CSV table of C-alpha atoms in Angstrom, one decimal:
chain,number,residue,atom,x,y,z
J,117,MET,CA,-8.3,23.1,-28.3
J,118,THR,CA,-7.7,21.3,-25.0
J,119,ALA,CA,-4.4,21.7,-23.2
J,120,CYS,CA,-3.5,18.1,-23.9
J,121,ALA,CA,-3.9,18.5,-27.7
J,122,ARG,CA,-2.0,21.8,-27.5
J,123,PHE,CA,1.0,20.3,-25.8
J,124,ARG,CA,1.0,17.1,-27.9
J,125,ARG,CA,1.2,19.2,-31.0
J,126,ARG,CA,4.4,20.8,-29.6
J,127,PHE,CA,6.2,17.6,-28.5
J,128,SER,CA,8.8,18.0,-31.2
J,129,ASP,CA,9.4,21.7,-30.3
J,130,ILE,CA,9.7,20.7,-26.6
J,131,PHE,CA,12.1,17.9,-27.5
J,132,GLU,CA,14.2,20.2,-29.7
J,133,GLY,CA,14.3,22.8,-26.9
J,134,GLU,CA,12.4,25.3,-28.9
J,135,LEU,CA,9.7,26.0,-26.3
J,136,GLU,CA,10.1,29.3,-24.4
J,137,PRO,CA,10.9,28.8,-20.6
J,138,LYS,CA,7.4,30.0,-19.6
J,139,GLY,CA,5.7,27.5,-21.8
J,140,LEU,CA,8.0,24.8,-20.7
J,141,LYS,CA,7.1,25.4,-17.1
J,142,GLU,CA,3.5,25.2,-18.0
J,143,PHE,CA,4.1,22.0,-19.8
J,144,HIS,CA,5.7,20.3,-16.8
J,145,ARG,CA,2.9,21.5,-14.6
J,146,HIS,CA,0.4,19.9,-17.0
J,147,LEU,CA,2.3,16.6,-17.1
J,148,ASP,CA,2.2,16.5,-13.3
J,149,GLY,CA,-1.6,16.5,-13.4
J,150,CYS,CA,-2.2,14.5,-16.6
J,151,PRO,CA,-1.1,10.8,-16.6
J,152,THR,CA,-2.1,10.3,-20.3
J,153,CYS,CA,0.1,13.2,-21.5
J,154,ARG,CA,2.9,12.0,-19.2
J,155,HIS,CA,2.6,8.5,-20.8
J,156,ASP,CA,2.5,9.9,-24.3
J,157,TRP,CA,5.5,12.2,-23.7
J,158,GLU,CA,7.5,9.2,-22.4
J,159,GLN,CA,6.5,7.3,-25.5
J,160,PHE,CA,7.5,10.2,-27.7
J,161,LYS,CA,10.9,10.4,-26.0
J,162,GLY,CA,11.3,6.6,-26.4
J,163,THR,CA,10.6,7.0,-30.1
J,164,MET,CA,13.2,9.7,-30.4
J,165,SER,CA,15.7,7.7,-28.5
J,166,ALA,CA,15.2,4.7,-30.7
J,167,LEU,CA,15.5,6.9,-33.8
J,168,HIS,CA,18.8,8.3,-32.6
J,169,ASP,CA,20.1,4.9,-31.6
J,170,LEU,CA,19.3,3.5,-35.1
J,171,PRO,CA,22.7,2.3,-36.2
J,172,ARG,CA,24.2,4.0,-39.3
J,173,ALA,CA,24.4,1.8,-42.3
J,174,SER,CA,27.3,2.0,-44.6
J,175,LEU,CA,28.2,0.1,-47.7
J,176,SER,CA,30.3,-2.9,-47.1
J,177,GLU,CA,33.8,-2.7,-48.4
J,178,PHE,CA,33.0,-5.1,-51.2
J,179,ALA,CA,29.8,-3.3,-52.2
J,180,GLY,CA,31.5,0.1,-52.1
J,181,ALA,CA,34.4,-1.1,-54.3
J,182,LYS,CA,31.9,-2.8,-56.7
J,183,MET,CA,29.9,0.4,-56.9
J,184,ARG,CA,33.0,2.6,-57.6
J,185,ARG,CA,34.1,0.1,-60.3
J,186,GLU,CA,30.7,0.2,-61.9
J,187,LEU,CA,30.6,4.0,-61.8
J,188,THR,CA,34.0,4.3,-63.4
J,189,ARG,CA,33.0,1.8,-66.1
J,190,GLN,CA,29.7,3.7,-66.8
J,191,LEU,CA,31.4,7.1,-66.8
J,192,TYR,CA,34.3,6.3,-68.9
J,193,PHE,CA,33.1,3.4,-71.1
J,194,PRO,CA,29.3,3.8,-71.5
J,195,GLN,CA,29.3,1.7,-74.6
J,196,ALA,CA,31.1,-1.2,-73.0
J,197,GLU,CA,28.2,-1.6,-70.6
J,198,SER,CA,26.2,-4.0,-72.6
J,199,ARG,CA,29.1,-6.1,-73.7
J,200,ARG,CA,28.6,-9.4,-71.9
J,201,PHE,CA,29.6,-12.9,-72.7
J,202,PRO,CA,26.1,-14.4,-72.6
J,203,ARG,CA,25.0,-12.1,-75.4
J,204,SER,CA,28.1,-13.0,-77.3
J,205,ALA,CA,27.5,-16.6,-76.7
J,206,GLY,CA,24.0,-16.2,-77.9
J,207,MET,CA,25.0,-14.4,-81.0
J,208,ALA,CA,27.7,-17.0,-81.7
J,209,ALA,CA,25.2,-19.8,-81.3
J,210,ALA,CA,22.8,-18.0,-83.7
J,211,ALA,CA,25.6,-17.5,-86.2
J,212,MET,CA,26.6,-21.2,-86.0
J,213,LEU,CA,22.9,-22.1,-86.5
J,214,LEU,CA,22.8,-19.9,-89.6
J,215,ILE,CA,26.0,-21.3,-91.0
J,216,SER,CA,24.8,-24.9,-90.4
J,217,PHE,CA,21.5,-24.1,-92.0
J,218,GLY,CA,23.4,-22.8,-95.0
J,219,PHE,CA,25.4,-26.0,-95.3
J,220,VAL,CA,22.3,-28.1,-95.0
J,221,ILE,CA,20.5,-26.4,-97.8
J,222,GLY,CA,23.7,-26.3,-99.8
J,223,GLN,CA,24.0,-22.5,-100.1
J,224,GLN,CA,26.6,-20.1,-98.9
J,225,ALA,CA,25.6,-16.9,-97.3
J,226,PRO,CA,25.7,-14.1,-99.8
J,227,PRO,CA,28.9,-12.0,-99.5
J,228,ALA,CA,28.3,-9.0,-97.4
J,229,THR,CA,29.7,-6.5,-100.0
J,230,ASP,CA,28.1,-3.5,-98.4
J,231,THR,CA,29.6,-4.4,-95.0
J,232,LEU,CA,33.0,-5.0,-96.6
J,233,ARG,CA,33.0,-1.6,-98.4
J,234,ILE,CA,32.1,0.2,-95.2
J,235,LEU,CA,34.9,-1.6,-93.2
J,236,GLN,CA,37.5,-0.9,-95.9
J,237,ALA,CA,36.5,2.8,-95.9
J,238,LEU,CA,37.2,3.1,-92.2
J,239,PRO,CA,40.5,4.8,-91.4
J,240,ASP,CA,43.3,2.7,-89.8
J,241,PRO,CA,43.3,2.8,-86.1
J,242,ASP,CA,45.2,5.5,-84.4
J,243,PRO,CA,48.8,4.3,-84.0
J,244,GLU,CA,48.9,6.2,-80.7
J,245,VAL,CA,46.7,3.6,-79.0
J,246,ARG,CA,49.0,1.7,-76.8
J,247,LEU,CA,48.2,-1.9,-76.1
J,248,ARG,CA,50.5,-4.0,-73.9
J,249,ASP,CA,50.5,-7.8,-74.0
J,250,SER,CA,50.1,-8.8,-70.3
J,251,ARG,CA,51.9,-12.1,-70.9
J,252,THR,CA,55.0,-10.8,-72.6
J,253,GLY,CA,55.0,-7.2,-71.5
J,254,GLY,CA,55.6,-6.2,-75.1
J,255,TRP,CA,53.7,-3.6,-77.1
J,256,MET,CA,51.1,-4.6,-79.6
J,257,ASN,CA,48.7,-2.8,-81.9
J,258,VAL,CA,45.1,-3.3,-82.7
J,259,GLU,CA,46.0,-5.4,-85.7
J,260,ASP,CA,48.0,-7.8,-83.5
J,261,LEU,CA,45.1,-8.0,-81.1
J,262,ALA,CA,42.6,-8.7,-83.8
J,263,SER,CA,44.7,-11.5,-85.4
J,264,ASP,CA,45.2,-12.9,-81.9
J,265,ILE,CA,41.5,-13.0,-81.3
J,266,LEU,CA,40.7,-14.5,-84.7
J,267,ARG,CA,43.5,-17.1,-84.4
J,268,LYS,CA,42.7,-18.3,-80.9
J,269,ARG,CA,39.0,-17.7,-80.8
J,270,ARG,CA,39.3,-16.4,-77.3
J,271,ALA,CA,37.8,-13.4,-75.5
J,272,TYR,CA,40.0,-10.7,-74.2
J,273,THR,CA,39.8,-8.1,-71.5
J,274,LEU,CA,41.4,-4.7,-71.9
J,275,VAL,CA,42.3,-2.9,-68.7
J,276,PRO,CA,43.2,0.8,-69.2
J,277,ARG,CA,46.2,1.8,-67.0
J,278,VAL,CA,46.5,5.5,-66.5
J,279,ARG,CA,49.2,7.5,-64.7
J,280,ALA,CA,47.2,10.7,-64.5
J,281,PRO,CA,43.9,11.7,-62.7
J,282,LEU,CA,41.1,10.0,-64.6
J,283,THR,CA,39.3,13.2,-65.2
J,284,SER,CA,42.2,14.6,-67.1
J,285,VAL,CA,42.6,11.6,-69.4
J,286,ALA,CA,38.9,10.9,-69.8
J,287,ALA,CA,38.9,12.2,-73.4
J,288,ASP,CA,41.9,10.2,-74.3
J,289,LEU,CA,40.4,7.1,-72.8
J,290,ARG,CA,37.2,7.6,-74.8
J,291,ARG,CA,39.0,8.2,-78.0
J,292,ASP,CA,41.3,5.2,-77.6
J,293,HIS,CA,38.3,3.1,-76.7
J,294,GLN,CA,36.5,4.1,-79.9
J,295,GLU,CA,39.7,3.5,-81.9
J,296,ILE,CA,40.1,0.0,-80.6
J,297,VAL,CA,36.5,-0.9,-81.2
J,298,ARG,CA,36.7,0.6,-84.7
J,299,GLY,CA,40.0,-1.2,-85.4
J,300,LEU,CA,38.7,-4.5,-84.3
J,301,THR,CA,35.5,-4.1,-86.2
J,302,ALA,CA,37.4,-3.2,-89.4
J,303,ARG,CA,39.3,-6.5,-89.1
J,304,GLY,CA,36.1,-8.5,-88.7
J,305,VAL,CA,36.4,-9.0,-85.0
J,306,GLY,CA,33.1,-8.7,-83.1
J,307,VAL,CA,33.2,-6.2,-80.3
J,308,ASP,CA,31.8,-9.0,-78.1
J,309,SER,CA,35.2,-10.5,-78.1
J,310,VAL,CA,36.6,-7.8,-75.9
J,311,GLN,CA,35.5,-6.5,-72.6
J,312,PHE,CA,36.7,-3.1,-71.4
J,313,LEU,CA,37.3,-3.1,-67.6
J,314,ALA,CA,37.5,0.0,-65.4
J,315,PRO,CA,40.7,2.0,-65.6
J,316,VAL,CA,43.4,1.4,-63.0
J,317,THR,CA,45.5,4.3,-61.9
J,318,VAL,CA,49.2,3.3,-61.6
J,319,ASN,CA,52.3,4.8,-60.2
J,320,GLU,CA,54.0,7.1,-62.7
J,321,SER,CA,57.2,5.1,-62.6
J,322,LEU,CA,55.3,2.0,-63.8
J,323,LEU,CA,54.5,3.5,-67.2
J,324,ASP,CA,57.3,4.6,-69.4
J,325,GLY,CA,55.3,5.7,-72.4
J,326,PRO,CA,52.0,7.5,-72.7
J,327,GLU,CA,49.6,8.5,-69.9
J,328,VAL,CA,47.2,5.8,-71.0
J,329,GLU,CA,47.8,2.3,-72.1
J,330,PHE,CA,45.6,-0.8,-72.4
J,331,TRP,CA,46.7,-4.0,-70.7
J,332,VAL,CA,45.6,-6.9,-72.8
J,333,GLN,CA,44.6,-10.1,-71.0
J,334,GLU,CA,43.0,-13.3,-72.2
J,335,ALA,CA,39.6,-13.4,-70.4
J,336,SER,CA,38.5,-16.3,-68.3
J,337,LEU,CA,34.9,-17.1,-68.6
J,338,ASP,CA,34.5,-15.9,-65.0
J,339,SER,CA,35.3,-12.3,-65.9
J,340,TYR,CA,32.2,-12.2,-68.1
J,341,ARG,CA,29.8,-13.2,-65.4
U,56,MET,CA,43.6,9.8,-56.7
U,57,ASP,CA,40.8,11.0,-59.0
U,58,ALA,CA,38.8,13.8,-57.5
U,59,PHE,CA,35.5,12.3,-58.4
U,60,ASP,CA,36.5,9.0,-56.7
U,61,ASP,CA,37.3,11.1,-53.6
U,62,ILE,CA,33.8,12.5,-53.7
U,63,VAL,CA,32.2,9.1,-54.0
U,64,ARG,CA,34.2,7.7,-51.1
U,65,ARG,CA,33.4,10.7,-48.9
U,66,TYR,CA,29.6,10.7,-49.5
U,67,GLN,CA,28.7,7.1,-50.4
U,68,ASP,CA,27.9,6.0,-46.8
U,69,ARG,CA,25.8,9.0,-45.9
U,70,LEU,CA,23.8,8.7,-49.0
U,71,PHE,CA,23.5,5.0,-48.6
U,72,ASN,CA,22.2,5.4,-45.0
U,73,PHE,CA,19.7,7.9,-46.2
U,74,CYS,CA,18.5,5.8,-49.1
U,75,LEU,CA,18.4,2.6,-47.0
U,76,ARG,CA,16.2,4.3,-44.4
U,77,TYR,CA,14.0,5.9,-47.1
U,78,THR,CA,13.5,2.8,-49.3
U,79,GLY,CA,13.9,0.1,-46.6
U,80,ASN,CA,15.7,-2.0,-49.2
U,81,PRO,CA,19.5,-2.3,-49.3
U,82,ALA,CA,19.6,-3.3,-53.0
U,83,ASP,CA,17.5,-0.3,-54.0
U,84,ALA,CA,19.6,2.0,-51.8
U,85,GLU,CA,22.8,0.8,-53.4
U,86,GLU,CA,21.5,1.4,-56.9
U,87,ILE,CA,20.1,4.8,-56.0
U,88,VAL,CA,23.5,5.9,-54.5
U,89,GLN,CA,25.2,4.8,-57.7
U,90,GLU,CA,22.7,6.6,-59.8
U,91,THR,CA,23.0,9.7,-57.7
U,92,PHE,CA,26.8,9.9,-58.4
U,93,LEU,CA,26.2,9.3,-62.1
U,94,LYS,CA,23.7,12.1,-62.3
U,95,ALA,CA,25.9,14.4,-60.1
U,96,TYR,CA,28.9,13.8,-62.3
U,97,ARG,CA,27.0,14.5,-65.5
U,98,ALA,CA,25.3,17.6,-64.0
U,99,LEU,CA,28.4,18.9,-62.2
U,100,LYS,CA,28.5,22.0,-64.4
U,101,ARG,CA,25.0,22.8,-63.3
U,102,PHE,CA,26.0,22.8,-59.6
U,103,ARG,CA,25.9,26.5,-58.8
U,104,GLY,CA,27.4,26.3,-55.4
U,105,ASP,CA,24.5,28.2,-53.8
U,106,SER,CA,24.0,25.2,-51.4
U,107,LYS,CA,26.4,22.8,-49.9
U,108,PHE,CA,27.5,20.0,-52.2
U,109,SER,CA,26.1,17.4,-49.8
U,110,THR,CA,22.7,19.2,-49.9
U,111,TRP,CA,22.8,18.9,-53.7
U,112,LEU,CA,23.6,15.2,-53.5
U,113,PHE,CA,20.8,14.6,-51.0
U,114,GLN,CA,18.5,16.4,-53.4
U,115,ILE,CA,19.3,14.1,-56.2
U,116,SER,CA,19.1,11.0,-54.0
U,117,LYS,CA,15.8,12.1,-52.6
U,118,ASN,CA,14.3,12.6,-56.1
U,119,LEU,CA,15.6,9.2,-57.2
U,120,CYS,CA,14.1,7.6,-54.0
U,121,ILE,CA,10.7,9.2,-54.8
U,122,ASN,CA,10.8,8.1,-58.4
U,123,ARG,CA,11.7,4.6,-57.5
U,124,PHE,CA,9.1,4.5,-54.8
U,125,HIS,CA,6.3,5.6,-57.3
U,126,ARG,CA,7.6,3.3,-60.0
U,127,LYS,CA,7.7,0.4,-57.6
U,128,ARG,CA,4.3,1.0,-56.2
U,129,ARG,CA,2.8,1.0,-59.6
U,130,ARG,CA,4.6,-2.1,-60.7
U,131,MET,CA,4.5,-4.1,-57.5
U,132,GLU,CA,0.9,-3.7,-56.4
U,133,ASN,CA,-0.3,-7.0,-55.1
U,134,ARG,CA,3.1,-8.5,-55.5
U,135,HIS,CA,5.8,-9.6,-53.1
U,136,VAL,CA,9.0,-7.6,-53.0
U,137,SER,CA,12.0,-9.8,-52.4
U,138,ILE,CA,14.8,-8.1,-50.4
U,139,GLN,CA,18.2,-9.0,-51.5
U,140,GLU,CA,20.6,-8.3,-48.8
U,141,THR,CA,23.7,-10.0,-50.1
U,142,ASN,CA,26.1,-9.3,-52.9
U,143,ASP,CA,26.7,-11.9,-55.7
U,144,ASP,CA,29.4,-13.4,-53.5
U,145,GLN,CA,26.9,-13.7,-50.6
U,146,SER,CA,28.7,-11.0,-48.6
U,147,PRO,CA,26.3,-8.5,-47.1
U,148,VAL,CA,25.7,-5.3,-49.1
U,149,TYR,CA,25.9,-3.2,-46.0
U,150,GLN,CA,27.1,-3.1,-42.5
U,151,LEU,CA,25.7,-1.5,-39.4
U,152,GLU,CA,27.8,0.3,-36.8
U,153,SER,CA,27.5,-1.1,-33.3
U,154,ASP,CA,28.7,-0.1,-29.9
U,155,ASP,CA,28.8,-3.8,-29.0
U,156,PRO,CA,26.4,-4.0,-26.1
U,157,SER,CA,25.7,-7.3,-24.3
U,158,PRO,CA,24.3,-10.1,-26.5
U,159,GLN,CA,20.9,-9.8,-24.8
U,160,ASP,CA,20.8,-6.1,-25.2
U,161,ASN,CA,21.8,-6.6,-28.8
U,162,VAL,CA,18.9,-8.9,-29.5
U,163,LEU,CA,16.4,-6.5,-28.0
U,164,GLN,CA,18.0,-3.5,-29.7
U,165,ASN,CA,18.1,-5.4,-33.1
U,166,GLU,CA,14.4,-6.2,-32.7
U,167,LEU,CA,13.5,-2.6,-32.0
U,168,ASN,CA,15.8,-1.4,-34.9
U,169,GLU,CA,14.1,-3.7,-37.3
U,170,GLN,CA,10.6,-2.6,-36.3
U,171,LEU,CA,11.7,1.0,-36.4
U,172,ALA,CA,13.2,0.6,-39.9
U,173,GLN,CA,10.1,-1.1,-41.0
U,174,ALA,CA,7.9,1.6,-39.5
U,175,ILE,CA,10.0,4.4,-41.2
U,176,SER,CA,9.5,2.7,-44.6
U,177,GLU,CA,5.8,2.7,-44.0
U,178,LEU,CA,5.5,6.4,-43.3
U,179,ASP,CA,4.0,8.8,-45.8
U,180,SER,CA,6.9,9.6,-48.2
U,181,HIS,CA,6.8,13.3,-47.4
U,182,TYR,CA,7.1,12.7,-43.7
U,183,ARG,CA,9.7,10.0,-44.2
U,184,ALA,CA,12.1,12.2,-46.2
U,185,ALA,CA,11.9,15.0,-43.6
U,186,LEU,CA,12.2,12.7,-40.7
U,187,VAL,CA,15.2,10.6,-42.0
U,188,LEU,CA,17.1,13.8,-43.0
U,189,ARG,CA,16.5,15.3,-39.5
U,190,ASP,CA,16.6,12.3,-37.1
U,191,VAL,CA,18.8,9.9,-38.9
U,192,GLU,CA,21.1,12.2,-40.9
U,193,GLY,CA,21.0,15.0,-38.3
U,194,LEU,CA,20.7,17.8,-40.9
U,195,ASP,CA,19.4,21.2,-39.8
U,196,TYR,CA,16.0,22.6,-40.8
U,197,SER,CA,17.3,25.0,-43.3
U,198,GLU,CA,19.3,22.4,-45.1
U,199,ILE,CA,16.3,20.0,-45.2
U,200,SER,CA,14.2,22.9,-46.5
U,201,SER,CA,16.7,23.3,-49.4
U,202,ILE,CA,16.7,19.6,-50.1
U,203,LEU,CA,12.9,19.2,-50.0
U,204,LYS,CA,12.3,22.6,-51.5
U,205,VAL,CA,9.6,23.5,-49.0
U,206,PRO,CA,9.6,26.2,-46.3
U,207,VAL,CA,11.1,25.5,-42.9
U,208,GLY,CA,7.7,25.6,-41.3
U,209,THR,CA,6.6,22.7,-43.5
U,210,VAL,CA,9.7,20.8,-42.7
U,211,LYS,CA,9.0,21.1,-39.0
U,212,SER,CA,5.4,20.1,-39.4
U,213,ARG,CA,6.4,17.1,-41.6
U,214,ILE,CA,9.0,15.9,-39.1
U,215,HIS,CA,6.6,16.2,-36.2
U,216,ARG,CA,3.9,14.3,-38.1
U,217,GLY,CA,6.4,11.6,-39.0
U,218,ARG,CA,7.5,11.2,-35.4
U,219,THR,CA,4.0,11.0,-34.2
U,220,GLU,CA,3.2,8.4,-36.7
U,221,LEU,CA,6.2,6.4,-35.7
U,222,GLN,CA,5.2,6.7,-32.1
U,223,LYS,CA,1.8,5.2,-32.9
U,224,ILE,CA,3.3,2.3,-34.8
U,225,LEU,CA,5.9,1.6,-32.1
U,226,ALA,CA,3.6,2.1,-29.1
U,227,PRO,CA,3.2,-1.6,-28.3
U,228,VAL,CA,7.0,-2.1,-28.3
U,229,LEU,CA,7.7,1.1,-26.4
U,230,ASP,CA,5.1,0.4,-23.8
U,231,GLY,CA,6.9,-2.9,-23.0
U,232,GLN,CA,10.0,-0.9,-22.4
U,233,LEU,CA,8.6,2.0,-20.3
């Protein structure tokens, strides 16, 4: 191996200060007599300098917040992930089409007795689930929410408000989430009518009851996009 | 504040920087960081504490970067890859730190940075991971060795090869500056 090749193979070691003093002296002597290696060494140092000057990229505040929101949603409400308005709108359109079709050919859809039986067999929702009407500030239960949804034909968002570290109430959140979904389904409300948003941690003094409550808001179409 | 949220805030930028330099694509980097945290959270019980927590996170990110790279290469052969650099609201996904040099310096530096970032993303994936962890993230050899699960000697050789490859790619630009 030529001296040039030998030194070029050690450019990184030299740059990192890992070459022993004797070798380093030899290297500089070689550079003095070898313009090609001198040029390559300067180029190598230029590469290293550019690498070290490469600015650090960080997530923008918006992107960071969006990511943390998404993480919370996926970690605490994995099932809520696929609930989006477009699918709901699509299903509603399909249902309308089916109903219209039924009218046109003069037939009612057969009663879904199996479905009814299953729904009736479901236990009542846990009375512990606390829902708070964001307009009035008053408490409501899943039944109230279901009849509100059916009466107004609106979509709703449920924002869990917790006053303890999320990890310590994760099980409660999941249980409540399941209870709400089950309660709504049992009353004939499609789960597409509600969207669970990421939990919000609130100051202890702002919650007088349980560690977890769900803030019920009428959804604007924007919140489903 | 939730402990996991704390962890996310503490490491999100380091992981994002690594993933961005590895993939060359901000949207991919953002997704990989998110996936890293999800995997870390779900596997937290398996973290044995025999390496630094950050090393473990980098390990997960690196594996996800490699998976994505292979998946993408298979899928996108002969196709164009569009790079989305803005959020839905058109704000940029990421921001770069700057020491605020003069506008002219800024233009030249930006040009070099862009070429460098492009050159890094074209490196062999083995060299790229080692080089980014060392020269961009500033990790020491033993930590990189744990992340890549290869001996320190291999780490050093990959870093050197990566640097030499970069030097070749950047030679025309660097010669203009020398």
